[in-house]
XYZ file of N, CA and C in Angstrom:
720
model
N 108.006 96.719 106.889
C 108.652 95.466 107.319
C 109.806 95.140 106.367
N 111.053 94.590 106.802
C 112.473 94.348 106.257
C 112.138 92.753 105.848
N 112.746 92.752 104.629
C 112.309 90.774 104.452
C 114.493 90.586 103.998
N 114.455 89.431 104.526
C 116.118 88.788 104.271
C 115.754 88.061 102.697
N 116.664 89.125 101.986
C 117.067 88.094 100.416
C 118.274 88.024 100.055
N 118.800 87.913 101.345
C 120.294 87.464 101.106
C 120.792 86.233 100.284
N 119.530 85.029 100.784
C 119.945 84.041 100.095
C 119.453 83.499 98.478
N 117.949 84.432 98.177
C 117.887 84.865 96.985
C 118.834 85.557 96.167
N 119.121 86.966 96.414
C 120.281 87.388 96.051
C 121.707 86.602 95.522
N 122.130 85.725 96.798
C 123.287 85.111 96.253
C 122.935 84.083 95.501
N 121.744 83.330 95.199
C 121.363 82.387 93.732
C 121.251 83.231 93.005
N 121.070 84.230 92.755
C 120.799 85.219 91.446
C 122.027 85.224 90.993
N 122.928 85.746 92.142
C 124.177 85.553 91.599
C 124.986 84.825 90.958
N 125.021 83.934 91.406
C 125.070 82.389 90.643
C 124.935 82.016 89.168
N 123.526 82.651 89.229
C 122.744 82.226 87.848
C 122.705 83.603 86.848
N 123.948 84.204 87.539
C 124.715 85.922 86.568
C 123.583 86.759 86.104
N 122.234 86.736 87.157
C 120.973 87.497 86.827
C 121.470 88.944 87.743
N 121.466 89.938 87.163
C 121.299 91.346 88.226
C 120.306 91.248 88.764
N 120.744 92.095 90.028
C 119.173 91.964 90.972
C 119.542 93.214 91.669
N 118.871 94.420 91.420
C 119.016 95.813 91.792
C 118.138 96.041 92.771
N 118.208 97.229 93.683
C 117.566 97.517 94.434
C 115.963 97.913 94.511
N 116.392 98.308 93.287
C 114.730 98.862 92.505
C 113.666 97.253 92.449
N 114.323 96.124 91.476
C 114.291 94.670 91.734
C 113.429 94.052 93.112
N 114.232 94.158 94.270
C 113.864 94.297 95.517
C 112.664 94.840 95.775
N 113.109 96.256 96.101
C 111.635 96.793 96.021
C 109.860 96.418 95.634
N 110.488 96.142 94.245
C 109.220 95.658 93.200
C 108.505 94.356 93.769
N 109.385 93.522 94.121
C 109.374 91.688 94.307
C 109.131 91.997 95.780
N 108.833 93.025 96.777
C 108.269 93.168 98.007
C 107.503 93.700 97.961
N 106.956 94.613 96.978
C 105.794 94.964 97.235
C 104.739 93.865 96.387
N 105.205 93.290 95.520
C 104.336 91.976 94.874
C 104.271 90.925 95.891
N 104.893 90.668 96.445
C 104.592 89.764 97.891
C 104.263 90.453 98.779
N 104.056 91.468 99.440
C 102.645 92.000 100.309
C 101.308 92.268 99.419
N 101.310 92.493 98.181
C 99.875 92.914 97.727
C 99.380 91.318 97.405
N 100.618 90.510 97.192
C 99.840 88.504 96.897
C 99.332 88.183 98.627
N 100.112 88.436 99.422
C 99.345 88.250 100.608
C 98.240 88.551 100.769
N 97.834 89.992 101.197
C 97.026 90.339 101.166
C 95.494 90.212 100.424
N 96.551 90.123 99.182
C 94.321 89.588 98.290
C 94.328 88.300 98.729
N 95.350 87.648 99.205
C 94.742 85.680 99.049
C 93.985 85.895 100.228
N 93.790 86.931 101.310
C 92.833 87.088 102.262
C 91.525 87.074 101.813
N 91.262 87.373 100.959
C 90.082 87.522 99.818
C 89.851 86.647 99.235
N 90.776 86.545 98.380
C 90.668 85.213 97.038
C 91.828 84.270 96.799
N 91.441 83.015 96.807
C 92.728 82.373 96.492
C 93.357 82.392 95.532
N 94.182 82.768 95.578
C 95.687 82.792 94.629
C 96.500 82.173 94.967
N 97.295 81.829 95.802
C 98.321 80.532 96.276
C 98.097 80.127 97.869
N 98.638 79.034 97.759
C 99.006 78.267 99.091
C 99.907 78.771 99.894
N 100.872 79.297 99.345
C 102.205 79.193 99.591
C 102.035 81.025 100.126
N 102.706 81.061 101.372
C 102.572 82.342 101.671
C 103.704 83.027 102.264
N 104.252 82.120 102.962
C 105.701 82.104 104.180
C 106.682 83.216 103.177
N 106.949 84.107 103.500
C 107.993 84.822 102.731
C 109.577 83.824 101.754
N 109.844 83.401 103.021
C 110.887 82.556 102.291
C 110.573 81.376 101.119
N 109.848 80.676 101.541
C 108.541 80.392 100.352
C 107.781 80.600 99.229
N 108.236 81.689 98.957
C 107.083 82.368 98.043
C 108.718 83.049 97.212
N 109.695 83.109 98.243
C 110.536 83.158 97.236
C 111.265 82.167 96.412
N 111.353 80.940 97.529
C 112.170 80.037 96.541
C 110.672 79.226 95.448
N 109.957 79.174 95.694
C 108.628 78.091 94.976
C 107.835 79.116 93.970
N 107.929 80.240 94.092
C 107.232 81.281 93.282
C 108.659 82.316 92.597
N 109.209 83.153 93.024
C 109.968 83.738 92.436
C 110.986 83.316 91.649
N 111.973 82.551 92.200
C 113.097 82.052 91.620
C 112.216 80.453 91.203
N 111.237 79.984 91.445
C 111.086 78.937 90.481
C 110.594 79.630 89.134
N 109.884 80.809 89.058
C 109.545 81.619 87.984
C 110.822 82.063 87.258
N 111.748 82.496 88.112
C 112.842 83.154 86.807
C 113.953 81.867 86.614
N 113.766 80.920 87.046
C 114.945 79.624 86.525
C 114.837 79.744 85.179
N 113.473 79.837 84.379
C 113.731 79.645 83.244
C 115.072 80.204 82.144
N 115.174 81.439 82.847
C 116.130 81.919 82.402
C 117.862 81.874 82.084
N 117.876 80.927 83.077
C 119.408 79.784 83.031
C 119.229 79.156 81.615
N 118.330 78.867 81.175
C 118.697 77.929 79.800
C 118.379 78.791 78.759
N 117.735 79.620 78.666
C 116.732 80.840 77.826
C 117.823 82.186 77.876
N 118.071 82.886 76.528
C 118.484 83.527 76.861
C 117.112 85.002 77.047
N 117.180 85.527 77.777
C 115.547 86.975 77.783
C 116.474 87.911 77.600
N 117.277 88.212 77.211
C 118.319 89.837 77.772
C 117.583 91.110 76.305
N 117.034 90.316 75.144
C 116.485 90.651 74.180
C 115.650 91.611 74.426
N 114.965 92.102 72.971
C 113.518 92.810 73.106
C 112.373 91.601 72.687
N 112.243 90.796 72.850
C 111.327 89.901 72.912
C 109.854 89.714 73.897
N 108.959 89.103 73.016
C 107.606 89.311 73.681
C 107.466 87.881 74.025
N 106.787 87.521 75.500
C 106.027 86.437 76.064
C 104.932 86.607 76.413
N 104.266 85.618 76.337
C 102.679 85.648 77.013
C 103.241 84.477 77.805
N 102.421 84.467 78.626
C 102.443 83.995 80.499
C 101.292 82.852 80.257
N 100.541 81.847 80.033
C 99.601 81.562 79.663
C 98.879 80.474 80.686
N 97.923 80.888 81.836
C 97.451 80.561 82.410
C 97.895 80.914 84.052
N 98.146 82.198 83.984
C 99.144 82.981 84.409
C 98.831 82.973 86.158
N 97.481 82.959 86.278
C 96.988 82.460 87.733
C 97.418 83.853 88.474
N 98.367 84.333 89.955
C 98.883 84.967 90.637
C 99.944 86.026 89.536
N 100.386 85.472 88.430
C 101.131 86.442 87.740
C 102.878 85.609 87.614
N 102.476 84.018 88.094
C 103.882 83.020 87.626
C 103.970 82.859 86.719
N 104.985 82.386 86.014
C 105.979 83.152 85.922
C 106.372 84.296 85.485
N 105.219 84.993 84.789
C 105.318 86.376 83.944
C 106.042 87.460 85.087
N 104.972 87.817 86.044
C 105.685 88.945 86.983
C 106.546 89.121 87.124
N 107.148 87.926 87.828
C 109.161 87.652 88.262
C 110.148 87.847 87.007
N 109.820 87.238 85.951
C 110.082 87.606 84.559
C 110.533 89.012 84.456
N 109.406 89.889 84.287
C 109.082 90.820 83.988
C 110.290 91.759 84.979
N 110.108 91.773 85.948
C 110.763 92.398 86.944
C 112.684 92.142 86.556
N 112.929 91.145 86.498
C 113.927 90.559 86.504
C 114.190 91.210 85.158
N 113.793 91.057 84.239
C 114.094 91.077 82.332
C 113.274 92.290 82.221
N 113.200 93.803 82.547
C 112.282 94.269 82.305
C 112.067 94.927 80.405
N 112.804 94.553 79.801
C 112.931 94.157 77.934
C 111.840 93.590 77.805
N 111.815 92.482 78.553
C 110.654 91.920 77.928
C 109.043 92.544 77.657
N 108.628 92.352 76.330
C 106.644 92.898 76.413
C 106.037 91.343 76.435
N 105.362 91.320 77.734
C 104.879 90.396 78.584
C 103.448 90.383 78.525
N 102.253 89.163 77.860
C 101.543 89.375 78.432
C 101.019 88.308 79.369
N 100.395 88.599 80.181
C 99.652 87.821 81.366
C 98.361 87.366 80.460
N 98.009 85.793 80.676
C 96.438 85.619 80.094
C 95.768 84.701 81.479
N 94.721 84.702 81.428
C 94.076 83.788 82.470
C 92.279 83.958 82.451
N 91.748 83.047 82.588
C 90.680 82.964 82.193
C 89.439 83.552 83.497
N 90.339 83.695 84.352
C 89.456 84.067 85.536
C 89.766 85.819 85.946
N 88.348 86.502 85.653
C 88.731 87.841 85.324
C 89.223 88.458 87.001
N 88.794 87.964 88.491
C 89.426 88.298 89.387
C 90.783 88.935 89.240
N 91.476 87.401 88.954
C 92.698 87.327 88.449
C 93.488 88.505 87.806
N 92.891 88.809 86.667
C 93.019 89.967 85.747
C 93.107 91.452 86.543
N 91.986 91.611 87.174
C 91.943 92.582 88.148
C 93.099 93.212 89.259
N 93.397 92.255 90.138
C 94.516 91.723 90.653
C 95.967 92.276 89.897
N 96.092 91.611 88.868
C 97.484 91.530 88.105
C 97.366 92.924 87.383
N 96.269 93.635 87.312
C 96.370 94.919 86.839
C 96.936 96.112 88.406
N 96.185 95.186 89.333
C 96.524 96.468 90.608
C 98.370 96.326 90.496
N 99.321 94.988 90.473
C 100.052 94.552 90.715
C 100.879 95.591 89.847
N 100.518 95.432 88.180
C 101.189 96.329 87.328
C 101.429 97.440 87.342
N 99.700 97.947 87.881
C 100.423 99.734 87.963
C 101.319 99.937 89.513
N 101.093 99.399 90.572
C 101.913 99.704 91.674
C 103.017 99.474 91.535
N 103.641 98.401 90.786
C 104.871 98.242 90.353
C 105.378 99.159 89.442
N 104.540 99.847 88.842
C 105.153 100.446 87.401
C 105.573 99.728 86.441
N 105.111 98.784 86.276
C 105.736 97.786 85.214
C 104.995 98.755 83.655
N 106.053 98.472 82.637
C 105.903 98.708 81.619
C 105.738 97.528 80.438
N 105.155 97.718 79.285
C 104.819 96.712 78.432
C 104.473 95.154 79.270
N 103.153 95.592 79.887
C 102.732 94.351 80.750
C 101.404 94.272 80.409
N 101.013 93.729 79.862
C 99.254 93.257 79.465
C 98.682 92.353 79.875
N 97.541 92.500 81.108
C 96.796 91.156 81.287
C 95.306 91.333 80.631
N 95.390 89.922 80.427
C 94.254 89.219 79.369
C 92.992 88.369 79.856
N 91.919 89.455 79.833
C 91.126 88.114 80.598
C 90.424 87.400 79.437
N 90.302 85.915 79.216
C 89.667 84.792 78.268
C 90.621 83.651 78.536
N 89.804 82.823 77.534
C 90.119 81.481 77.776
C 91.476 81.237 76.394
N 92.099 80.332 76.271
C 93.332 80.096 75.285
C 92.547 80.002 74.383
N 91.925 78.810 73.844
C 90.828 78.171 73.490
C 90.260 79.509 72.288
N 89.962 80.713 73.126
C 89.422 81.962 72.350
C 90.319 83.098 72.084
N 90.989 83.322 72.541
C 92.339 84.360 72.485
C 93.255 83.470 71.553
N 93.050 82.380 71.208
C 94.337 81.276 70.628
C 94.015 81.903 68.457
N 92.473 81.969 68.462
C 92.065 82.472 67.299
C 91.794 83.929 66.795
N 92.661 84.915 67.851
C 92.535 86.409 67.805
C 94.172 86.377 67.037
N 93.792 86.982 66.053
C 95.347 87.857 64.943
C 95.776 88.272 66.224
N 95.746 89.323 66.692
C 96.565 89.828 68.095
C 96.918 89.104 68.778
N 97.140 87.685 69.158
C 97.921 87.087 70.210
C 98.186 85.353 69.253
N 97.612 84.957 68.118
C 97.697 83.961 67.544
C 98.943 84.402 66.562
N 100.589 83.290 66.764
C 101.484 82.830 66.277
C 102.306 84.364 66.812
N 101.974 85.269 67.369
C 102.891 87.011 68.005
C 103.983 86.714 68.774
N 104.248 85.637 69.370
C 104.957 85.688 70.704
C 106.549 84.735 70.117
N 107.810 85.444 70.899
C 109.002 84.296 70.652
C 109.036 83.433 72.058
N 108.191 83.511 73.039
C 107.947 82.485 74.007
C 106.884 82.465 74.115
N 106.175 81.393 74.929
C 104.998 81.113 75.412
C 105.479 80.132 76.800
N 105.302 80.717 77.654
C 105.772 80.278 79.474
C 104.615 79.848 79.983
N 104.161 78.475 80.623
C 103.064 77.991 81.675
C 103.746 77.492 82.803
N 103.102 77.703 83.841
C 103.602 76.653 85.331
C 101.929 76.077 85.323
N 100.996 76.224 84.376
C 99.282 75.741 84.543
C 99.902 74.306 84.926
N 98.622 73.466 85.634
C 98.379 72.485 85.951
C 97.825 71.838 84.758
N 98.236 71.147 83.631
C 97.395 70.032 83.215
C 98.275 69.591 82.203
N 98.076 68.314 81.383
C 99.059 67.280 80.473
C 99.520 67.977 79.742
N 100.824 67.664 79.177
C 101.653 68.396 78.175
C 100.617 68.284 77.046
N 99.887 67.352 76.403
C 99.439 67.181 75.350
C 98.193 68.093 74.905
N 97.554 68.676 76.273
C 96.587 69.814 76.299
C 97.451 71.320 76.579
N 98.173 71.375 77.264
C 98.657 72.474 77.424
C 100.009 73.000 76.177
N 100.063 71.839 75.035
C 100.833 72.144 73.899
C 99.714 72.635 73.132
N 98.556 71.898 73.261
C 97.621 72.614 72.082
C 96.988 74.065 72.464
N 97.180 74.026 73.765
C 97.014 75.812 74.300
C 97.836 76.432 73.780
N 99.048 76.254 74.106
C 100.604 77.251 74.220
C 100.638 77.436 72.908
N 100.964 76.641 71.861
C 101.871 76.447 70.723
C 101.504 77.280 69.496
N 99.754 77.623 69.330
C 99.582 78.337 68.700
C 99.795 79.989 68.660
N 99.943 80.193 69.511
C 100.611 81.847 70.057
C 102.376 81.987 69.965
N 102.495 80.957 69.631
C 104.219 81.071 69.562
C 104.816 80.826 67.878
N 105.823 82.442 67.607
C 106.121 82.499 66.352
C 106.516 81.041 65.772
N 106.558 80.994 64.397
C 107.086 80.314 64.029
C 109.171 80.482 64.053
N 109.967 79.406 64.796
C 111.605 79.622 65.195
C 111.182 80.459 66.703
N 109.828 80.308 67.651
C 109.700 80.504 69.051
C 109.735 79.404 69.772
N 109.686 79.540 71.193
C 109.507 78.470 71.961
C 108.533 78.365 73.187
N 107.732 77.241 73.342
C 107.137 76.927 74.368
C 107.890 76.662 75.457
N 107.892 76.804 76.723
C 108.829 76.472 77.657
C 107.515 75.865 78.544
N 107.325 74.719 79.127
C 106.694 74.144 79.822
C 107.263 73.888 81.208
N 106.321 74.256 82.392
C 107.248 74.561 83.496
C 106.488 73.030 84.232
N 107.383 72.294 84.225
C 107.031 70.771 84.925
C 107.456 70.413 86.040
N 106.731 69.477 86.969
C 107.180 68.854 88.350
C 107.465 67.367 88.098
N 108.419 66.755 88.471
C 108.216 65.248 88.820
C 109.034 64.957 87.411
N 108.064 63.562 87.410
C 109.240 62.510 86.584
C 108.131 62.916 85.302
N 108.839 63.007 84.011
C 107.472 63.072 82.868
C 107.855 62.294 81.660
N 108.420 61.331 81.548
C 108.858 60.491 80.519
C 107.513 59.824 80.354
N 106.700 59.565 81.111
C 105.737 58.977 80.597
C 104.652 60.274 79.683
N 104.745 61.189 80.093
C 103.820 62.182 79.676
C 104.319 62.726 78.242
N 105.976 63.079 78.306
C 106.321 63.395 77.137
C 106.128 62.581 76.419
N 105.888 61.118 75.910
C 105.830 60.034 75.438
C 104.353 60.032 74.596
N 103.374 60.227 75.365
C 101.995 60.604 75.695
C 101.700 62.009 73.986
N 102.943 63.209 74.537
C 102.748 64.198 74.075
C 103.434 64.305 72.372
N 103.821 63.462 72.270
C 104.700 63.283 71.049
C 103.914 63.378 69.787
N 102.805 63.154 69.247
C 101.874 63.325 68.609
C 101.297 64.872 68.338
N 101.243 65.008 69.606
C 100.308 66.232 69.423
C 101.014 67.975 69.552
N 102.513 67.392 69.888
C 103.460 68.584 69.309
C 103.724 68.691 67.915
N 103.761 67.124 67.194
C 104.329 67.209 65.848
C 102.938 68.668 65.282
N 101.749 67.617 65.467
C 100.268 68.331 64.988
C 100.036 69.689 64.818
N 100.527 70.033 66.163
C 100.633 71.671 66.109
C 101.475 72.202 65.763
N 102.747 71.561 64.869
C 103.721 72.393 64.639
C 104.877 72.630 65.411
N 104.625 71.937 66.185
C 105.947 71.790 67.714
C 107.379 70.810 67.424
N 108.142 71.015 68.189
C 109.453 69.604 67.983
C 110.038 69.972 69.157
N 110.015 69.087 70.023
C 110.242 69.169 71.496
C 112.101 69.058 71.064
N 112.589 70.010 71.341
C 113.727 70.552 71.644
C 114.988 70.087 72.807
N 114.258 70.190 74.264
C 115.429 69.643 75.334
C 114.635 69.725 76.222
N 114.307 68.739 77.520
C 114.006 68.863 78.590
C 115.200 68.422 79.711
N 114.844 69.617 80.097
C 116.073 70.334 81.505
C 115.646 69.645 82.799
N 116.019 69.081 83.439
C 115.744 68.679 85.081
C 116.168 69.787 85.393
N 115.577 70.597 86.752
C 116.157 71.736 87.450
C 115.609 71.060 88.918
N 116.709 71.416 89.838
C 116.811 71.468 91.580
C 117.408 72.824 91.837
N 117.022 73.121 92.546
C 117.809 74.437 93.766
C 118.167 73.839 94.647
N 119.602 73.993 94.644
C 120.698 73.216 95.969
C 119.990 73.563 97.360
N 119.679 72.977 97.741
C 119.143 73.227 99.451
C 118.140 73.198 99.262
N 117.391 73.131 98.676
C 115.818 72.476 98.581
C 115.527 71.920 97.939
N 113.854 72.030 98.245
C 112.961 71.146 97.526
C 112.170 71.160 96.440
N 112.541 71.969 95.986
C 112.789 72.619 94.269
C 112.937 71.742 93.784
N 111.810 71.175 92.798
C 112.699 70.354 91.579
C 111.649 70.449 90.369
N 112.006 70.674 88.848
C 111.087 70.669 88.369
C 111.721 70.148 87.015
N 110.902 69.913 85.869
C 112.046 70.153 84.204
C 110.957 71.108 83.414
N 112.163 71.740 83.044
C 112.009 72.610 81.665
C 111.804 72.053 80.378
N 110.583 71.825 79.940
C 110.257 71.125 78.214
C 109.843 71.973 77.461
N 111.293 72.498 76.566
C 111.189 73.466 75.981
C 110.921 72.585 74.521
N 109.919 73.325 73.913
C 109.654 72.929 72.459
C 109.602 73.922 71.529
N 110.023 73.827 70.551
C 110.579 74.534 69.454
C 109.312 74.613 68.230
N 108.933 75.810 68.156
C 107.892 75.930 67.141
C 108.525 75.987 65.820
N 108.215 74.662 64.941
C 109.073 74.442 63.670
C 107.992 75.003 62.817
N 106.920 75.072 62.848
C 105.837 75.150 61.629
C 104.692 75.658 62.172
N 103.792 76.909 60.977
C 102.709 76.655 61.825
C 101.519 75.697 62.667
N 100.499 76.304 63.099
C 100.125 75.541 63.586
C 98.817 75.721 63.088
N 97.871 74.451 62.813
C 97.296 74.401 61.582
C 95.677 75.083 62.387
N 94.789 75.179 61.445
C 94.006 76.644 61.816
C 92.868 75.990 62.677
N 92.474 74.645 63.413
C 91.642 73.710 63.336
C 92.584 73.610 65.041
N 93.988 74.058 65.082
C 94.392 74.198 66.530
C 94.121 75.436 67.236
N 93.439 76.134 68.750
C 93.147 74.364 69.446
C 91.695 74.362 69.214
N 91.242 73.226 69.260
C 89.942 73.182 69.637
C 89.206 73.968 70.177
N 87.707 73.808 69.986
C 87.107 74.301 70.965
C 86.841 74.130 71.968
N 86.061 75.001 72.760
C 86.378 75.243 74.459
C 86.030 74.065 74.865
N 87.177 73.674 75.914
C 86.901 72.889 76.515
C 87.733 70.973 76.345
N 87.800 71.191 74.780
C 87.737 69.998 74.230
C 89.371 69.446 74.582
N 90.848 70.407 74.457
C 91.960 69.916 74.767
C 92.094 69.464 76.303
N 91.388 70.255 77.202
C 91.592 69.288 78.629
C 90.712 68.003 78.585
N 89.479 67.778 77.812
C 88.632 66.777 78.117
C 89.361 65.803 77.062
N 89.345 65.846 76.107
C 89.903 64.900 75.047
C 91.593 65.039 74.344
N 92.202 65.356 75.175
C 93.788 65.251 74.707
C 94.234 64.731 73.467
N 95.053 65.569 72.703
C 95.522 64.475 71.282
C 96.270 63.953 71.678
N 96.471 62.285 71.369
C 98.098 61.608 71.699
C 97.622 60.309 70.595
């Protein structure tokens, strides 16, 4: 089956990202193998081809308008779910050593079939919780990004992210809606971990309904050894 990314394509363009044929390829066969398992297991809502490109793909690689990736730099994906934003990342920036984490080993499974059919290189998925992978030498303070689109408060999902990100790295928090009240909320518990919220970006895609901000925070210091908590405790009891 032929899919139209004409109008993907010409936002790529736009946003001076190459997008090769090989590119193509990759980002169609990752949208028939996401179809297909959500027959099985849920992994997204969102299924409609055109859909899945503007709300999943290109909301995954926007980050990259403000970020420069063209580097040899490593990200972890962190709460990575279907493989947002890491996959599209990955594909797009293939420099990058990427890993995928997510606590639900399905998941893991999945994003491993995804990797080898793609051929992706320097792609690691992780099955555990942040919480426990956050206190492993191998993935604690390694990374010059740390990327989420997860669902939950900046003030829990800083005490996830922040400890896996070098010290002079950045958290990039992938947000919906209005969050002045939340960043407000979160101000405490970035200083704590060593964070200094940097710039938050409003992003729209002209012709839709795209809208999200980028709260990128800047890892000034480490992050002290008591971050994060244990399981469980940053979604139930938030620092602010």
């Amino acid at each position: 089956m032929s899919y139209d990314f004409s109008k993907f394509s010409s936002i790529l363009e736009q946003w001076k990202i190459p997008f090769s044929e090989m590119q193509q390829e990759q980002l169609t066969l990752y949208y028939e193998m996401l179809v297909e398992k959500n027959k099985v297991m849920n992994l997204t809502a969102i299924t409609e081809f055109e859909d899945v490109l503007e709300k999943h793909f290109l909301d995954s690689i926007a980050a990259a308008r403000y970020v420069d990736l063209t580097g040899e730099l490593s990200v972890i994906d962190l709460g990575t779910g279907a493989g947002f934003p890491g996959i599209p990342l990955k594909i797009m920036f293939p420099n990058l050593k990427i890993t995928l984490a997510d606590s639900l080993n399905k998941r893991i499974l999945f994003l491993n079939e995804v990797i080898d059919a793609l051929k992706l290189e320097n792609v690691t998925a992780v099955h555990g919780r942040a919480e426990d992978l956050a206190v492993d030498a191998n993935y604690r303070g390694q990374y010059d990004y740390c990327v989420s689109r997860a669902v939950a408060n900046l003030s829990t999902l800083s005490e996830y992210c922040l400890p896996f990100v070098k010290v002079g790295g950045t958290f990039i928090s992938y947000k919906s809606g209005e969050i002045d009240e939340e960043l407000s909320t979160a101000k405490k518990a970035i200083f704590l971990l060593g964070g200094q919220l940097k710039e938050v970006i409003p992003f729209q895609l002209d012709g839709t309904d795209l809208s999200r901000s980028f709260v990128m925070i800047e890892k000034v210091k480490k992050t002290p050894k008591a971050y994060p908590r244990k399981s469980g405790m940053p979604s139930k009891k938030p620092l602010c």
